Amino acid sequence: MDSQTSPASQPSQSPRPPHSFQVDLRGLVDLLSHHLYSSPKVYLRELLQNAVDAVTARRAADPDAPARIRLYTADGGLRVEDTGVGLTEPDVHGLLATIGRSSKRAEGLEEARSDFLGQFGIGLLACFVVAERIRVVSRSARTPGAPPVEWTARDDGSYTVRTLPDAERPEPGTTVYLTARAGAAEWLAPERVRDLARDFGSLLPYDVRVGDEPVTELPAPWDRAHPGPAARRVALARHCRELFGFTPLDSIDLDVPVAGVRGVAYVLPSAVSPAQRATHRVHLKGMLLTERAEQLLPDWAFFVRCVLDTDSLRPTASRESLYEDETLAAVRDALGTRIRSWLTGLAAGDPERLAAFLAVHHLGVKSLARHDADMLRTMLPWLPFETTDGQLSLEEFARRHPVVHFTRTVEEYRQVAPIAAAQGVGVVNGGYTYDSELVEALPRVRPGTVVAELDADTVTAHLDAVDPAEELALSGFLAAARDRLDPLGCDVVLRAFHPLTVPALHLDDRAARHEQARAAAEEQADDLWAGILGSLRGSAPRARLVLNHLNPLVRRIGSLGDPELIGTATESLYGQALLMAQRPLRPADSALLNRAFIGLLEWATHGEGDGR
């Protein structure tokens, strides 16, 4: 406030009346249909939801009140009747004609709020997505003397209200009439209405029918009685086929009373990627909320599809997905615990079913076990790993080998697996998803187990050294070979190992590959970056080409006297060793292979060319 001006000197301002928002209903309908709702089909869910809430409200005051909801299609329109609480004329003006207000806020109904499906007061408005006109005829059960009232609204935002004679609606309840808008008649067609009503309302607690055809199928499939476990499993498998289109490997009951959750998880019969987002069907108090719920289970449980009913989870504004809050997080943890218990139960009592499950979904269990020591301990005898002894569990492999060696990549494993197996060195392929993490976690759940990452030095140390006199005699050959591979950052060593059919073995490790990548980048960089990269040069051992002295071809190459021919032969052995390891080839490696191939052809045809 200015220091020269006192409050008394300010001109008085009379209060201005507040203004109300003016709503463009056409624009709001467009917003609903294109941004809030995923499909026009939700109009039927909103109609069912309003009817169910009205019946719930009436039965809260009168438990013996009728609970009927009927849908009728005729002449391209739709009529929905319920025996719910109904409306008076003031209710119509205050609730139907005021966008954003919900009848669940009405006086006397607040204590029953948790029993209602709707929470956002936009129910009938959603019907304008498919209708150009909505007519509502209602009679209140809370005010028996009030006459029936009619509310008629058009999609241009206009509406009329009038009272009707008692004969127009003698009993309490509400009837909603929809007239299709241009281009939307298919959504009000009899077959479409019947399919949508079944999809949304099959688990509703009241008598819902389309014409004379029942919609509800209670009790829910997971709550129905069966002669025995086998019959129940067959019935649930049939339900899964109807719902999801596949026959499950097994079914898992999901019963979390504290969270008000009941349902079933179906185990997929084929493997899926862990990155694929699993989608599940969620009913809220019997009404289908979504068939694409993604955050319902922990990420590791990607091998199941769920269908469940809940009364505790909170829907988003569109009521087509779940709101991420503490309740959902708690339910997710509880459902994860239930699936984990199913797995441990199989391990303890049904190993054949567990083996069949792991043959398809071992990735999901490995994902869980890497963060859950108890699960890893339970699954150790069952989880399959690729090893030099074949497909084995870590438990069996650790019993066979005093040191559990592993590689971090599939390429490293392919390099050393044949040689390591011949030398009696046990190696686990840790290059697949989660495998190296689980091998490293092994000592925590199996005390005394020694785990070591396999590197080039370890492999070389297990290969037999060549007699010093023989190696000395081959010193000239080795020197020529080393000179040829030195520009590639590869050393040459001579060893004796089995199988003797393998002439050469290419060995490196991550540190050596990093050094190769740094050197290649340094060659292509400008002076500034070359200096920076040069300062990062490491002292890690280089890659090495291990020549097998037991191999006849290597012995013949070692007897060559021509340094150029030795170099070409060495390049050929180097390229062949890379291909055996199935390693990706650098441009320099590809050029070397081409050069060696051409060199050998020239050498092989040199004598014949001279004879012509």
XYZ file of C-alpha atoms in Angstrom:
612
model
C 0.000 0.000 0.000
C 1.273 3.508 -0.871
C 2.422 5.387 2.235
C 0.617 8.561 1.124
C -2.766 6.896 0.787
C -4.840 5.650 3.686
C -7.538 2.975 3.450
C -10.143 5.588 4.207
C -9.132 7.618 1.162
C -9.707 4.699 -1.248
C -12.943 4.833 -3.275
C -15.511 2.366 -2.021
C -16.384 -0.524 -4.315
C -19.744 -2.249 -4.113
C -19.524 -6.070 -4.317
C -20.230 -7.475 -7.744
C -22.422 -10.559 -8.191
C -20.526 -13.765 -9.062
C -20.682 -15.159 -12.592
C -21.339 -18.760 -13.542
C -19.261 -20.704 -16.037
C -20.907 -21.074 -19.416
C -20.436 -24.612 -20.683
C -20.306 -25.437 -24.392
C -21.914 -28.883 -24.233
C -20.930 -29.775 -27.804
C -17.320 -28.994 -26.997
C -17.540 -30.943 -23.758
C -18.966 -33.977 -25.553
C -16.116 -33.794 -28.054
C -13.658 -33.631 -25.146
C -15.248 -36.693 -23.544
C -15.308 -38.763 -26.719
C -11.801 -37.930 -27.923
C -9.806 -37.443 -24.733
C -11.473 -38.832 -21.608
C -13.007 -42.052 -22.868
C -11.237 -44.588 -25.068
C -14.412 -45.637 -26.900
C -18.078 -44.625 -27.239
C -18.985 -47.983 -25.702
C -18.527 -46.529 -22.211
C -21.929 -44.856 -22.525
C -23.564 -48.171 -21.627
C -21.322 -48.615 -18.620
C -22.380 -45.159 -17.399
C -26.049 -46.031 -17.834
C -25.624 -49.314 -15.953
C -23.570 -47.553 -13.317
C -26.218 -44.905 -12.677
C -28.908 -47.594 -12.461
C -26.856 -49.732 -10.067
C -26.100 -46.709 -7.868
C -29.774 -45.753 -7.795
C -30.775 -49.277 -6.728
C -28.003 -49.306 -4.110
C -29.205 -45.991 -2.699
C -32.800 -47.224 -2.417
C -31.816 -50.519 -0.784
C -29.644 -48.657 1.735
C -32.873 -47.225 3.147
C -35.121 -50.173 2.282
C -33.257 -53.532 2.087
C -36.384 -55.238 0.743
C -36.793 -52.848 -2.203
C -36.768 -54.496 -5.660
C -33.412 -54.534 -7.446
C -34.106 -54.762 -11.168
C -32.419 -53.175 -14.171
C -33.824 -53.706 -17.658
C -32.500 -52.619 -21.068
C -34.736 -52.515 -24.153
C -33.809 -51.677 -27.752
C -36.346 -50.595 -30.357
C -36.542 -48.282 -33.388
C -32.852 -47.359 -33.183
C -33.145 -46.173 -29.580
C -32.409 -47.537 -26.112
C -34.511 -47.587 -22.918
C -32.984 -48.370 -19.515
C -35.318 -48.935 -16.530
C -34.331 -49.344 -12.892
C -36.164 -49.721 -9.579
C -33.780 -47.324 -7.860
C -34.193 -44.376 -5.545
C -35.527 -42.017 -8.239
C -35.559 -38.211 -8.383
C -37.830 -35.320 -7.488
C -38.077 -32.123 -9.553
C -35.551 -30.272 -7.292
C -33.222 -33.269 -7.638
C -33.462 -33.000 -11.411
C -32.533 -29.304 -11.418
C -29.731 -29.816 -8.902
C -28.247 -33.047 -10.195
C -28.976 -33.733 -13.853
C -28.776 -30.149 -15.061
C -25.569 -29.262 -13.178
C -22.502 -30.698 -14.843
C -20.038 -32.185 -12.383
C -22.468 -32.848 -9.551
C -23.127 -36.400 -8.389
C -26.292 -37.771 -6.847
C -24.036 -39.613 -4.423
C -23.500 -36.233 -2.718
C -27.167 -35.907 -1.905
C -28.172 -35.625 1.713
C -28.824 -38.935 3.410
C -26.700 -40.941 0.988
C -23.203 -40.011 2.187
C -22.961 -42.926 4.607
C -23.476 -45.383 1.718
C -20.929 -43.709 -0.574
C -18.488 -46.621 -0.532
C -21.185 -48.815 -2.080
C -21.481 -46.638 -5.171
C -19.616 -47.109 -8.419
C -19.699 -43.540 -9.706
C -17.617 -40.838 -8.106
C -17.406 -38.043 -10.656
C -20.927 -36.948 -11.537
C -20.641 -37.137 -15.322
C -22.696 -40.288 -15.938
C -25.527 -39.138 -18.191
C -23.316 -36.593 -19.904
C -21.286 -39.455 -21.389
C -24.399 -40.643 -23.209
C -24.181 -37.630 -25.519
C -21.224 -39.407 -27.127
C -23.788 -41.628 -28.904
C -27.102 -39.786 -28.375
C -28.481 -36.509 -29.666
C -31.315 -36.513 -27.124
C -31.674 -37.945 -23.604
C -35.022 -38.234 -21.877
C -35.245 -39.200 -18.202
C -38.517 -40.072 -16.447
C -38.150 -40.603 -12.703
C -40.141 -40.940 -9.502
C -38.612 -40.611 -6.068
C -38.760 -43.418 -3.512
C -37.609 -41.043 -0.742
C -40.505 -38.606 -1.375
C -43.500 -40.868 -2.157
C -45.904 -37.972 -2.653
C -43.778 -36.256 -5.265
C -45.079 -36.597 -8.831
C -43.022 -38.158 -11.597
C -40.674 -35.755 -13.326
C -39.357 -35.648 -16.891
C -35.996 -34.174 -17.906
C -35.219 -33.914 -21.612
C -31.843 -32.669 -22.858
C -30.265 -32.179 -26.273
C -26.609 -32.171 -27.232
C -26.755 -28.400 -27.879
C -26.938 -27.838 -24.121
C -30.676 -27.096 -23.813
C -32.988 -28.999 -21.522
C -36.586 -28.942 -20.288
C -38.131 -30.160 -17.045
C -41.788 -30.905 -16.357
C -43.886 -32.937 -13.958
C -46.025 -35.799 -15.203
C -49.267 -37.436 -14.087
C -48.853 -40.303 -11.615
C -49.914 -42.770 -14.271
C -46.796 -42.007 -16.318
C -44.609 -43.550 -13.614
C -46.648 -45.250 -10.864
C -43.670 -46.929 -9.138
C -40.412 -45.404 -7.861
C -37.416 -45.650 -10.155
C -35.989 -44.138 -13.302
C -36.239 -44.748 -17.026
C -33.671 -43.291 -19.427
C -34.437 -42.998 -23.153
C -31.652 -42.426 -25.684
C -32.110 -41.294 -29.290
C -29.062 -42.023 -31.420
C -27.114 -39.180 -32.954
C -26.118 -39.275 -36.624
C -23.475 -41.908 -37.293
C -23.822 -43.578 -33.866
C -26.820 -45.859 -34.413
C -24.609 -48.971 -34.373
C -23.883 -48.392 -30.673
C -27.583 -48.720 -29.849
C -28.175 -51.780 -32.018
C -29.666 -54.764 -30.102
C -26.710 -57.108 -30.541
C -24.183 -54.407 -29.609
C -26.150 -53.424 -26.495
C -26.420 -57.071 -25.434
C -22.667 -57.679 -25.876
C -21.705 -54.493 -24.034
C -24.109 -55.212 -21.175
C -22.624 -58.686 -20.725
C -19.092 -57.378 -20.889
C -19.602 -54.584 -18.379
C -22.230 -56.100 -16.101
C -21.674 -59.861 -15.831
C -20.622 -59.597 -12.165
C -23.132 -56.970 -10.994
C -25.003 -57.911 -7.803
C -28.486 -57.122 -9.143
C -30.868 -58.654 -11.685
C -29.814 -57.061 -14.981
C -31.411 -58.141 -18.250
C -31.465 -57.057 -21.874
C -35.100 -57.697 -22.707
C -35.703 -61.099 -21.091
C -32.081 -62.272 -21.447
C -30.033 -62.273 -18.205
C -26.758 -60.352 -18.206
C -25.338 -61.236 -14.817
C -23.633 -64.613 -14.221
C -23.244 -64.991 -10.476
C -21.502 -66.271 -8.552
C -18.241 -65.255 -10.246
C -16.341 -68.117 -11.937
C -13.746 -68.228 -9.133
C -16.460 -68.450 -6.445
C -18.530 -71.269 -7.966
C -18.737 -74.682 -6.311
C -17.357 -77.727 -8.165
C -17.255 -81.480 -7.406
C -13.480 -81.397 -6.961
C -10.210 -79.544 -7.759
C -9.910 -81.151 -11.205
C -13.414 -80.071 -12.209
C -12.735 -76.578 -10.929
C -9.500 -76.393 -12.930
C -11.360 -77.420 -16.089
C -14.079 -74.824 -15.492
C -11.559 -72.052 -14.930
C -9.631 -73.080 -18.046
C -12.866 -72.779 -20.022
C -13.477 -69.341 -18.525
C -9.944 -68.276 -19.496
C -10.461 -69.394 -23.100
C -13.704 -67.421 -23.310
C -12.167 -64.329 -21.731
C -8.568 -64.219 -22.988
C -8.502 -66.718 -25.846
C -5.924 -69.167 -24.467
C -5.882 -72.334 -22.374
C -3.826 -71.618 -19.233
C -1.049 -73.766 -17.840
C -2.610 -73.269 -14.425
C -4.831 -70.923 -12.448
C -3.969 -69.073 -9.239
C -6.644 -67.915 -6.795
C -6.323 -64.258 -5.848
C -8.084 -63.751 -2.531
C -7.053 -60.675 -0.525
C -9.928 -60.021 1.916
C -8.236 -57.029 3.560
C -8.113 -55.268 0.207
C -11.538 -56.518 -0.894
C -10.057 -58.385 -3.855
C -11.287 -61.686 -5.298
C -10.303 -63.199 -8.613
C -7.990 -65.505 -10.482
C -4.675 -65.277 -12.340
C -4.229 -67.439 -15.425
C -0.719 -68.641 -16.316
C 0.123 -68.086 -19.980
C 0.846 -71.259 -21.969
C 3.684 -69.683 -23.983
C 6.644 -67.475 -23.188
C 6.345 -63.688 -23.452
C 8.936 -60.944 -23.291
C 9.540 -59.449 -19.821
C 9.306 -56.043 -21.488
C 5.767 -56.728 -22.670
C 3.246 -54.955 -20.472
C 0.694 -57.425 -19.128
C -2.927 -56.252 -19.160
C -5.626 -57.439 -16.790
C -9.413 -57.198 -16.392
C -10.569 -55.364 -13.271
C -14.157 -55.128 -12.028
C -15.089 -52.490 -9.466
C -17.949 -53.685 -7.273
C -19.003 -55.982 -10.100
C -18.794 -53.432 -12.932
C -16.007 -53.917 -15.475
C -13.636 -51.005 -14.976
C -10.943 -51.872 -17.508
C -9.587 -54.787 -19.478
C -6.191 -53.106 -19.862
C -5.012 -52.562 -16.281
C -1.188 -52.593 -16.430
C -0.024 -51.710 -12.936
C -1.972 -54.363 -11.064
C 0.883 -56.869 -10.525
C 4.627 -56.574 -9.911
C 6.700 -56.320 -13.091
C 8.146 -59.804 -12.602
C 4.687 -61.419 -12.837
C 4.454 -60.876 -16.594
C 3.566 -64.549 -17.118
C -0.046 -64.287 -15.863
C -3.252 -62.537 -16.924
C -5.715 -61.631 -14.173
C -9.413 -61.030 -13.838
C -10.657 -59.820 -10.477
C -13.301 -57.855 -8.640
C -12.469 -55.252 -6.015
C -14.275 -52.727 -3.858
C -11.214 -50.822 -2.631
C -9.232 -49.648 -5.652
C -9.750 -46.121 -6.881
C -10.600 -45.461 -10.553
C -9.380 -42.508 -12.584
C -11.798 -39.852 -13.826
C -12.629 -41.842 -16.968
C -13.178 -44.985 -14.866
C -11.123 -46.894 -17.421
C -7.940 -47.391 -15.411
C -6.700 -47.499 -11.825
C -5.404 -44.565 -9.852
C -1.852 -45.097 -8.623
C -1.990 -44.636 -4.856
C -1.016 -46.412 -1.637
C -4.005 -48.761 -1.854
C -3.038 -49.958 -5.321
C 0.579 -50.409 -4.194
C -0.585 -52.510 -1.238
C -2.849 -54.628 -3.462
C -0.003 -55.115 -5.947
C 2.268 -56.377 -3.179
C -0.450 -58.679 -1.809
C -1.163 -60.190 -5.226
C 2.577 -60.648 -5.812
C 2.822 -62.488 -2.495
C -0.032 -64.747 -3.547
C 1.676 -65.671 -6.847
C 4.968 -66.219 -5.006
C 3.184 -68.579 -2.590
C 1.785 -70.531 -5.519
C 5.308 -71.028 -6.868
C 6.707 -72.213 -3.554
C 3.714 -74.533 -3.176
C 4.470 -76.120 -6.549
C 8.120 -76.552 -5.574
C 7.092 -78.313 -2.365
C 4.250 -80.481 -3.629
C 3.961 -80.673 -7.405
C 7.397 -80.759 -9.092
C 5.996 -81.950 -12.428
C 3.719 -78.923 -12.792
C 6.553 -76.671 -11.635
C 8.906 -78.151 -14.251
C 6.279 -77.613 -16.952
C 5.829 -74.021 -15.813
C 9.571 -73.264 -15.666
C 10.103 -74.748 -19.108
C 8.036 -71.816 -20.393
C 8.353 -69.025 -17.824
C 11.731 -69.388 -16.112
C 12.501 -65.737 -16.951
C 9.695 -64.481 -14.711
C 10.866 -66.601 -11.786
C 14.470 -65.516 -12.331
C 13.343 -61.894 -12.311
C 11.678 -62.477 -8.941
C 14.521 -64.574 -7.499
C 17.208 -61.956 -8.121
C 15.529 -59.682 -5.558
C 14.103 -62.369 -3.278
C 16.621 -64.609 -1.494
C 13.912 -66.962 -0.245
C 12.587 -67.468 -3.766
C 16.103 -68.060 -5.118
C 16.763 -70.610 -2.383
C 13.472 -72.368 -3.148
C 13.997 -72.388 -6.904
C 17.698 -73.370 -6.928
C 16.981 -77.046 -7.655
C 14.613 -76.115 -10.498
C 15.724 -73.057 -12.460
C 17.536 -74.081 -15.681
C 20.868 -72.563 -16.748
C 23.024 -73.189 -19.801
C 26.331 -74.688 -18.632
C 29.260 -76.639 -20.037
C 27.608 -79.695 -18.440
C 24.332 -79.086 -20.291
C 21.076 -77.579 -18.997
C 21.371 -77.768 -15.197
C 20.129 -76.012 -12.094
C 22.667 -73.961 -10.158
C 22.246 -76.326 -7.227
C 23.304 -79.344 -9.299
C 26.109 -77.442 -11.034
C 27.545 -76.182 -7.731
C 27.616 -79.747 -6.399
C 29.682 -80.844 -9.393
C 32.232 -78.010 -9.442
C 34.197 -76.496 -6.534
C 34.268 -73.140 -8.350
C 31.271 -71.882 -10.306
C 32.787 -69.971 -13.223
C 30.503 -67.808 -15.328
C 30.652 -65.435 -18.274
C 28.682 -62.198 -18.535
C 27.927 -62.462 -22.247
C 26.814 -65.191 -24.595
C 29.767 -64.396 -26.875
C 32.277 -64.963 -24.070
C 30.607 -68.266 -23.256
C 30.752 -69.427 -26.862
C 34.449 -68.553 -26.966
C 35.423 -70.741 -24.052
C 32.689 -73.379 -23.605
C 34.163 -76.153 -25.826
C 37.695 -75.645 -24.518
C 36.661 -75.263 -20.868
C 34.530 -78.412 -21.028
C 37.454 -80.387 -22.470
C 39.720 -79.142 -19.674
C 37.166 -80.008 -16.968
C 36.406 -76.354 -16.134
C 32.701 -75.799 -15.379
C 31.239 -72.605 -16.833
C 27.727 -71.095 -16.594
C 26.486 -68.922 -19.436
C 25.520 -65.725 -17.625
C 24.789 -63.821 -20.810
C 21.042 -64.401 -20.742
C 18.633 -62.108 -18.922
C 19.143 -62.150 -15.119
C 21.526 -65.166 -15.187
C 24.778 -63.462 -14.173
C 22.972 -61.682 -11.316
C 21.633 -64.975 -10.007
C 25.008 -66.719 -10.236
C 26.631 -63.880 -8.276
C 23.861 -64.143 -5.650
C 24.515 -67.867 -5.200
C 26.896 -67.574 -2.178
C 24.209 -65.660 -0.237
C 21.754 -68.562 -0.380
C 24.291 -71.401 -0.582
C 27.079 -70.588 1.901
C 30.489 -71.902 0.955
C 29.908 -71.701 -2.800
C 32.764 -70.027 -4.683
C 31.729 -67.976 -7.705
C 34.215 -66.438 -10.134
C 33.862 -64.616 -13.417
C 35.789 -66.421 -16.134
C 38.422 -64.323 -17.920
C 41.106 -64.952 -20.520
C 43.812 -65.490 -17.900
C 41.787 -68.195 -16.148
C 41.157 -70.071 -19.386
C 44.786 -69.810 -20.471
C 45.965 -71.038 -17.070
C 43.935 -74.238 -17.517
C 45.562 -75.001 -20.894
C 48.732 -77.131 -20.986
C 52.004 -75.363 -21.609
C 54.141 -76.496 -24.561
C 57.547 -78.033 -23.922
C 60.033 -75.112 -23.699
C 62.352 -76.675 -26.269
C 59.520 -77.020 -28.797
C 58.328 -73.477 -28.143
C 61.881 -72.184 -28.616
C 62.097 -73.983 -31.933
C 58.933 -72.166 -33.033
C 60.101 -68.728 -31.849
C 60.540 -67.435 -35.407
C 57.040 -68.538 -36.370
C 55.536 -66.980 -33.205
C 57.390 -63.710 -33.771
C 56.034 -63.439 -37.325
C 52.539 -64.261 -36.122
C 52.682 -61.651 -33.348
C 53.920 -58.983 -35.719
C 50.964 -59.611 -38.025
C 48.286 -59.405 -35.253
C 49.865 -56.632 -33.198
C 48.047 -53.844 -35.137
C 44.768 -55.529 -34.179
C 45.593 -55.382 -30.479
C 45.960 -59.162 -30.220
C 48.792 -61.259 -28.785
C 49.685 -64.795 -29.870
C 50.443 -67.620 -27.406
C 51.072 -71.329 -27.906
C 49.342 -73.952 -25.762
C 48.272 -77.593 -25.984
C 44.601 -78.340 -25.360
C 41.655 -80.481 -26.322
C 39.722 -80.897 -28.481
C 42.653 -81.051 -30.870
C 40.313 -80.373 -33.804
C 40.244 -76.718 -32.673
C 43.300 -75.017 -34.215
C 43.017 -71.675 -32.416
C 41.048 -69.974 -29.665
C 40.384 -66.235 -29.492
C 40.225 -64.979 -25.904
C 39.488 -61.563 -24.555
C 37.481 -60.022 -21.730
C 35.529 -56.851 -21.182
C 38.597 -54.837 -20.231
C 40.362 -55.906 -23.420
C 37.310 -55.017 -25.533
C 37.049 -51.617 -23.869
C 40.698 -50.977 -24.675
C 40.121 -52.003 -28.295
C 37.143 -49.637 -28.547
C 39.174 -46.810 -27.001
C 42.077 -47.374 -29.403
C 39.714 -47.437 -32.407
C 38.076 -44.192 -31.285
C 41.489 -42.611 -30.735
C 42.517 -43.413 -34.314
C 39.454 -41.652 -35.728
C 39.426 -38.645 -33.361
C 40.920 -35.218 -33.945
C 44.056 -34.132 -32.068
C 42.199 -32.865 -29.000
C 40.070 -35.974 -28.516
C 42.928 -38.260 -29.452
C 44.921 -36.736 -26.615
C 42.051 -37.180 -24.168
C 41.443 -40.772 -25.251
C 45.161 -41.483 -25.135
C 45.241 -40.375 -21.507
C 42.583 -43.022 -20.785
C 44.750 -45.844 -22.126
C 44.500 -48.735 -19.691
C 46.903 -51.414 -18.581
C 44.385 -54.230 -19.173
C 45.665 -57.350 -20.942
C 45.070 -57.440 -24.657
C 43.070 -60.050 -26.522
C 45.011 -63.169 -27.391
C 44.974 -65.827 -30.054
C 45.809 -69.180 -28.444
C 47.259 -71.599 -31.009
C 46.720 -75.293 -30.300
C 50.041 -77.113 -30.605
C 48.191 -80.446 -30.743
C 46.381 -79.477 -33.950
C 48.031 -80.869 -37.119
C 47.270 -77.730 -39.136
C 48.994 -75.503 -36.587
C 52.026 -77.822 -36.640
C 52.257 -77.554 -40.429
C 51.898 -73.765 -40.336
C 54.613 -73.640 -37.672
C 57.036 -75.322 -40.054
C 56.649 -72.637 -42.736
C 59.666 -70.494 -43.428
C 58.110 -67.642 -45.433
C 57.200 -64.785 -42.982
C 54.573 -63.438 -45.408
C 52.878 -66.812 -45.691
C 53.049 -67.253 -41.909
C 51.320 -63.905 -41.503
C 48.574 -64.800 -43.972
C 48.008 -68.172 -42.283
C 47.907 -66.499 -38.855
C 45.315 -64.017 -40.069
C 43.244 -66.921 -41.353
C 43.402 -68.686 -37.978
C 42.479 -65.423 -36.236
C 39.434 -64.899 -38.468
C 38.343 -68.518 -38.085
C 38.595 -68.237 -34.276
C 36.426 -65.090 -34.327
C 33.807 -66.833 -36.419
C 33.799 -69.863 -34.105
C 33.129 -67.581 -31.158
C 30.281 -65.920 -33.117
C 31.665 -62.543 -32.200
C 30.589 -59.437 -34.129
C 33.381 -58.443 -36.522
C 34.927 -54.983 -36.509
C 35.666 -53.370 -39.888
C 39.362 -54.205 -39.350
C 38.478 -57.850 -38.710
C 36.392 -58.062 -41.878
C 39.188 -56.514 -43.903
C 41.644 -59.013 -42.417
C 39.436 -61.972 -43.362
C 39.148 -60.744 -46.938
C 42.885 -60.133 -47.162
C 43.735 -63.560 -45.734
C 41.326 -65.311 -48.087
C 42.755 -63.567 -51.167
C 46.314 -64.189 -49.921
C 45.722 -67.910 -49.522
C 44.158 -68.126 -52.998
C 47.124 -66.341 -54.510
C 49.543 -68.624 -52.699
C 47.600 -71.778 -53.713
C 47.518 -70.756 -57.404
C 50.982 -69.217 -57.588
C 52.796 -72.386 -58.793
C 50.115 -73.199 -61.364
C 50.323 -69.686 -62.758
C 54.081 -69.933 -63.205
C 53.695 -73.179 -65.184
C 51.613 -71.551 -67.953
